[in-house]
Short mmCIF file of C-alpha atoms in Angstrom, two decimals:
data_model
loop_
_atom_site.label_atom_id
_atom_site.label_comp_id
_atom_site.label_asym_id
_atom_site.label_seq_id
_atom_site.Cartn_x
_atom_site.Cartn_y
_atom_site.Cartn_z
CA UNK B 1 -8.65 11.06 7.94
CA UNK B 2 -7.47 8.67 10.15
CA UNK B 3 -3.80 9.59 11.81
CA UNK B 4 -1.93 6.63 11.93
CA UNK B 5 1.44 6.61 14.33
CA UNK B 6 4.45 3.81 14.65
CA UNK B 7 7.46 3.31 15.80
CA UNK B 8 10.32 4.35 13.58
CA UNK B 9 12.10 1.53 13.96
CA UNK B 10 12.59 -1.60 15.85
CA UNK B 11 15.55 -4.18 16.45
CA UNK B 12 15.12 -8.01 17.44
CA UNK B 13 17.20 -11.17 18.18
CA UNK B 14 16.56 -14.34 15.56
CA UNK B 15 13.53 -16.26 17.44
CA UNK B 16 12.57 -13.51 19.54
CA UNK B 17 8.57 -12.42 19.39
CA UNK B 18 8.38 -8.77 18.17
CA UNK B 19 5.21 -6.86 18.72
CA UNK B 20 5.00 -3.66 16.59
CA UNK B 21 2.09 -0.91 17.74
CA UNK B 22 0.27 1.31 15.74
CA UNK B 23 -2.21 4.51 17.10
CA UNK B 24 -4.89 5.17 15.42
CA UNK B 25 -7.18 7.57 18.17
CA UNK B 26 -9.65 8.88 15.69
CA UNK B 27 -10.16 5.04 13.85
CA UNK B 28 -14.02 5.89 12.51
CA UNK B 29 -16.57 2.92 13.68
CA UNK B 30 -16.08 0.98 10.25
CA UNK B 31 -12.41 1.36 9.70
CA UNK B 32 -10.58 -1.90 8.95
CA UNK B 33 -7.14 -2.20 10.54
CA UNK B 34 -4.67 -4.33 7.90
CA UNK B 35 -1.03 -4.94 7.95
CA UNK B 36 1.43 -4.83 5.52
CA UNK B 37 5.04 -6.00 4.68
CA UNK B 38 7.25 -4.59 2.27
CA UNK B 39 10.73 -5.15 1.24
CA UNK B 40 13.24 -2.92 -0.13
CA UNK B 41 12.66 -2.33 -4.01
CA UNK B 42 8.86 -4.41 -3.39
CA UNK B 43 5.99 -3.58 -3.42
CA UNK B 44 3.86 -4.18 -0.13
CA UNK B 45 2.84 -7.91 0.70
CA UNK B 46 -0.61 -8.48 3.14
CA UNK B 47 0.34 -9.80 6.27
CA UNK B 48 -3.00 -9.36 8.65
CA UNK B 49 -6.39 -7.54 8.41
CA UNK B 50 -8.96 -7.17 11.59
CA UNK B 51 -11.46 -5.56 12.97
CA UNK B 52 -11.81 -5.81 16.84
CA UNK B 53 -10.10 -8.05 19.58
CA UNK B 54 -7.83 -10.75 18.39
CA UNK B 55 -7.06 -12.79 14.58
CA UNK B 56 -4.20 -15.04 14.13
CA UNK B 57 -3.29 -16.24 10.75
CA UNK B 58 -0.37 -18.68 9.85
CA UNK B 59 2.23 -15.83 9.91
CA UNK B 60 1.11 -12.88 12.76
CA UNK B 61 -1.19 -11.92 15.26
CA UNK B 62 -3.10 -9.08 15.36
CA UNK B 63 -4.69 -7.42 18.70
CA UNK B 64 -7.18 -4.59 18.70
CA UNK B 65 -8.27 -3.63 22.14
CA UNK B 66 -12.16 -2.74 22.70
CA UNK B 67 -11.40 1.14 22.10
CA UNK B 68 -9.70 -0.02 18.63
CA UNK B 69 -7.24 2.68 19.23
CA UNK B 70 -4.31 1.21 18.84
CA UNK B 71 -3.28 -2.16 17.42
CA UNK B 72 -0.27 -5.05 17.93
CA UNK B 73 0.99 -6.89 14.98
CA UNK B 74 2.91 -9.96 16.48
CA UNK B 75 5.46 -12.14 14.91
CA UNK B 76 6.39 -15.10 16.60
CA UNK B 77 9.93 -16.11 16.50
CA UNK B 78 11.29 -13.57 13.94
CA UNK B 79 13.48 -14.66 11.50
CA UNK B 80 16.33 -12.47 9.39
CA UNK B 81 13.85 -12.99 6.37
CA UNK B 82 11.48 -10.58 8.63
CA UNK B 83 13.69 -7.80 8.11
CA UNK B 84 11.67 -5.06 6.46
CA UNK B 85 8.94 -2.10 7.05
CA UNK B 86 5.88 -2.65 8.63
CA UNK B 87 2.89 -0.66 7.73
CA UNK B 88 -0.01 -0.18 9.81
CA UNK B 89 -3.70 0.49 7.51
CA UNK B 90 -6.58 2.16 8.15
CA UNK B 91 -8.80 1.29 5.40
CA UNK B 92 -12.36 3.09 5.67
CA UNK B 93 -15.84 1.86 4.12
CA UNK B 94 -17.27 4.98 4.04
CA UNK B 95 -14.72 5.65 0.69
CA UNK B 96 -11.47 4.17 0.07
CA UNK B 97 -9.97 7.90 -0.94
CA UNK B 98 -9.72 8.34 2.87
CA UNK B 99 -7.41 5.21 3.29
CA UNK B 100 -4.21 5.52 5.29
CA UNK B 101 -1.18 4.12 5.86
CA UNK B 102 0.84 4.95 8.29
CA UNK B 103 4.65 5.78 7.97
CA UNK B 104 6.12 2.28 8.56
CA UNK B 105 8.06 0.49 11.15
CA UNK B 106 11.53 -0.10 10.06
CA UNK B 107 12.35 -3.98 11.95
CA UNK B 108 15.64 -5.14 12.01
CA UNK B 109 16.30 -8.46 13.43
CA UNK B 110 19.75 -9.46 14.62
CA UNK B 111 21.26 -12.67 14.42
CA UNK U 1 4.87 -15.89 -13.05
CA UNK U 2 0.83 -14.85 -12.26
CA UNK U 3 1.25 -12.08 -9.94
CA UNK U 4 1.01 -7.79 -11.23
CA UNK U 5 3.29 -6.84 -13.28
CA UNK U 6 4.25 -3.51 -13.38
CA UNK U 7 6.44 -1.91 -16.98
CA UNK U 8 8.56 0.14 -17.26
CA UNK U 9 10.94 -0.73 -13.55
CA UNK U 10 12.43 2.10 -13.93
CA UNK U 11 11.80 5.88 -15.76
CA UNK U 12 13.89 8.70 -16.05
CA UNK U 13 12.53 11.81 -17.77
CA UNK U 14 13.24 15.51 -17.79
CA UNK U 15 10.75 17.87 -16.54
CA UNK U 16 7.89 19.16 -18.48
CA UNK U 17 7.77 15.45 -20.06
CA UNK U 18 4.69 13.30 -20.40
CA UNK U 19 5.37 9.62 -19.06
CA UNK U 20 3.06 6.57 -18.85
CA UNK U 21 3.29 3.61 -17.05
CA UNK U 22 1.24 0.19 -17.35
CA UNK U 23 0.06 -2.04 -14.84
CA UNK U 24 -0.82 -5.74 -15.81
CA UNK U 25 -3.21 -7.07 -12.42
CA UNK U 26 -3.75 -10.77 -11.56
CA UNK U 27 -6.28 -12.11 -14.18
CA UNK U 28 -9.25 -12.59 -12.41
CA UNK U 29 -9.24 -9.92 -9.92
CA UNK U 30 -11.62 -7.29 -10.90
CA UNK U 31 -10.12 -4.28 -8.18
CA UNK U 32 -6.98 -2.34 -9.21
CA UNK U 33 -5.31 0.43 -7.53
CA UNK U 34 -2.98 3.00 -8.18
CA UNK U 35 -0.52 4.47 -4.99
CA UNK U 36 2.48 6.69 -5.13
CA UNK U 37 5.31 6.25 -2.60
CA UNK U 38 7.90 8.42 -1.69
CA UNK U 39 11.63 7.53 0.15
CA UNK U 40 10.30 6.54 3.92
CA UNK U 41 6.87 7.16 3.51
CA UNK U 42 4.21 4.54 3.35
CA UNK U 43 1.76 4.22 0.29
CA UNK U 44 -0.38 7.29 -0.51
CA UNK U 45 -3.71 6.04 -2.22
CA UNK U 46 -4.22 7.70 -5.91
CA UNK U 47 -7.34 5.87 -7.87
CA UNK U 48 -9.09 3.16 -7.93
CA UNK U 49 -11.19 0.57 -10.28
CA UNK U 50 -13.47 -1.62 -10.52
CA UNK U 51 -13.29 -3.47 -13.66
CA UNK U 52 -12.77 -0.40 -16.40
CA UNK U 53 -14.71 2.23 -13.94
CA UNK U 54 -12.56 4.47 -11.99
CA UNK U 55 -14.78 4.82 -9.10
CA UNK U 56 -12.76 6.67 -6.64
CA UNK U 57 -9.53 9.54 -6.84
CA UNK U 58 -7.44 11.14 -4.34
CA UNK U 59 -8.16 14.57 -3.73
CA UNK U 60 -4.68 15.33 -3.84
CA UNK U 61 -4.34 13.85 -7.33
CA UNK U 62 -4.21 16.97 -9.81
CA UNK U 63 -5.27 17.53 -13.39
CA UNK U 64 -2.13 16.56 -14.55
CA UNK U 65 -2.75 12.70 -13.71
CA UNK U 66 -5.28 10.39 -15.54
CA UNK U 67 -5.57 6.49 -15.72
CA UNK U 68 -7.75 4.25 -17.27
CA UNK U 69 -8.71 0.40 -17.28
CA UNK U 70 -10.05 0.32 -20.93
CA UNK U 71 -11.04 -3.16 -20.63
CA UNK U 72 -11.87 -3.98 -17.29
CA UNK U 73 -7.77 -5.57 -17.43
CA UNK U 74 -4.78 -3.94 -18.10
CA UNK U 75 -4.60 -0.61 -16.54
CA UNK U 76 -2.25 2.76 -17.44
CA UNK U 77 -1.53 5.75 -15.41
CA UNK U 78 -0.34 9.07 -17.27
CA UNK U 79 1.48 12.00 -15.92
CA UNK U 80 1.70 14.92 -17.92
CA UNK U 81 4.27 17.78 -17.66
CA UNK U 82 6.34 16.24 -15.24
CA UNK U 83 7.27 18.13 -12.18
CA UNK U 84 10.09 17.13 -9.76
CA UNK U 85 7.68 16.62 -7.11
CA UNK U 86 6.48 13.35 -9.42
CA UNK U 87 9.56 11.45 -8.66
CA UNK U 88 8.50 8.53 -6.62
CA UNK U 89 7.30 4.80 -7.06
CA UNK U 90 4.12 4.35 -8.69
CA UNK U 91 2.49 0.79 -7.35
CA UNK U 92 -0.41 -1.08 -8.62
CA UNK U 93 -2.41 -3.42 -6.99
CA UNK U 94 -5.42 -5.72 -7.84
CA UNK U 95 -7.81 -7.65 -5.41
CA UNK U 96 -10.89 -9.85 -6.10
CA UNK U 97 -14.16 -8.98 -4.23
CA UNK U 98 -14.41 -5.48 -1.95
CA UNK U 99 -11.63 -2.90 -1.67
CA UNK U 100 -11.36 -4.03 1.61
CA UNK U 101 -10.08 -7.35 0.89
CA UNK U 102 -6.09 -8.29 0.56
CA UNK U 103 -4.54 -6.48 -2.25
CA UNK U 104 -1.51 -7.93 -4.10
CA UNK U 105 0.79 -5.33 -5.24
CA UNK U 106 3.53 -5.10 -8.48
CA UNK U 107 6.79 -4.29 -8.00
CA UNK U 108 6.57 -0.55 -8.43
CA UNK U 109 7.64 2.06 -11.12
CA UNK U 110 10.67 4.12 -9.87
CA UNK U 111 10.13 7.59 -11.46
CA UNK U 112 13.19 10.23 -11.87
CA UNK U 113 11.96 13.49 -12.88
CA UNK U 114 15.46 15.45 -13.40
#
């Protein structure tokens, strides 16, 4: 199984860019990276999904260097609505048993 | 409201119980998924279907949890003979296409095993 690391927690200033990292060193060739947001008594909410290098939807940016590693959600100009945990996914296609998430970032932005 | 629906909120039982919760997915999508999530952990993957065939289970899921999608819709996940290691929040979630593609998730289940 994938072993998926994150920061515990991160703090940022209303309209700052935050840029939360996940690990992932033994991501399998096929693994999907996805990321999730989830507020307190929610259930999680699909923010991003990639595979390698760089998507942008309306909301985030994700980067996945060439070694797919690691991976950078970005959110542009936080807001205090972005207050919540970030999860970081490793979702398999060789069986969806072995899917991970990892333990969440906890961001708190400041106004 | 057309997004998953999860009943009861909220459960409180006493150990040894058997409890069962429903999960109502988004109409058309034919995926649904069953996670447990404990206090500062993220989800932990349980089951999945694909309309009424349960086509994958965690290894870590014991004997002492079965679900079922009779109808390719609605889906419900049993526990029997509660143990205080149970008490977490059960989520569903239902996608349309591959299990790869965005999942929408219900509310949760809060489960109390005293």
């Amino acid at each position: 199984l994938a072993k998926i690391t994150q920061p515990i927690s991160m703090d940022s200033y209303e309209g700052q860019e935050v840029n939360i990292t996940c690990s992932h060193n033994n991501i399998a060739t096929n693994d999907y990276i996805t990321w999730y947001q989830q507020f307190p008594s929610q259930g999680p909410r699909f923010i991003i999904q990639g595979y390698k290098t760089k998507v942008t939807n309306e909301v985030a940016s994700l980067f996945i260097p060439a070694d797919r590693k690691s991976s950078t959600l970005s959110l542009p100009r936080v807001s205090l609505s972005d207050t919540a945990v970030y999860y970081c996914l490793v979702a398999p296609t060789g069986g969806y048993q072995k899917v991970t998430f990892g333990t969440g970032t906890k961001l708190q932005v400041i106004p | 409201d057309t997004g998953v629906s999860q009943d009861p909120r909220h459960k409180i039982t006493k150990r040894g119980q058997n409890v069962t919760f429903r999960c109502d997915p988004i109409s058309e999508h034919n995926r649904l998924y069953w996670y447990r999530q404990t206090l500062g952990q993220g989800p932990e993957f349980l089951t999945y279907f694909q309309n009424e065939a349960q086509l994958e289970k965690s290894r870590l899921l014991s004997d002492r949890f079965s679900a079922e999608r009779p109808k390719g819709s609605f889906s419900t996940l049993e526990i029997q003979r509660t143990e205080q290691g149970d008490s977490a929040m059960y989520l569903c979630a239902s996608s349309l296409g591959g299990p790869y593609n965005e999942q929408f998730f219900g509310p949760g289940t809060r489960l109390t095993v005293l």
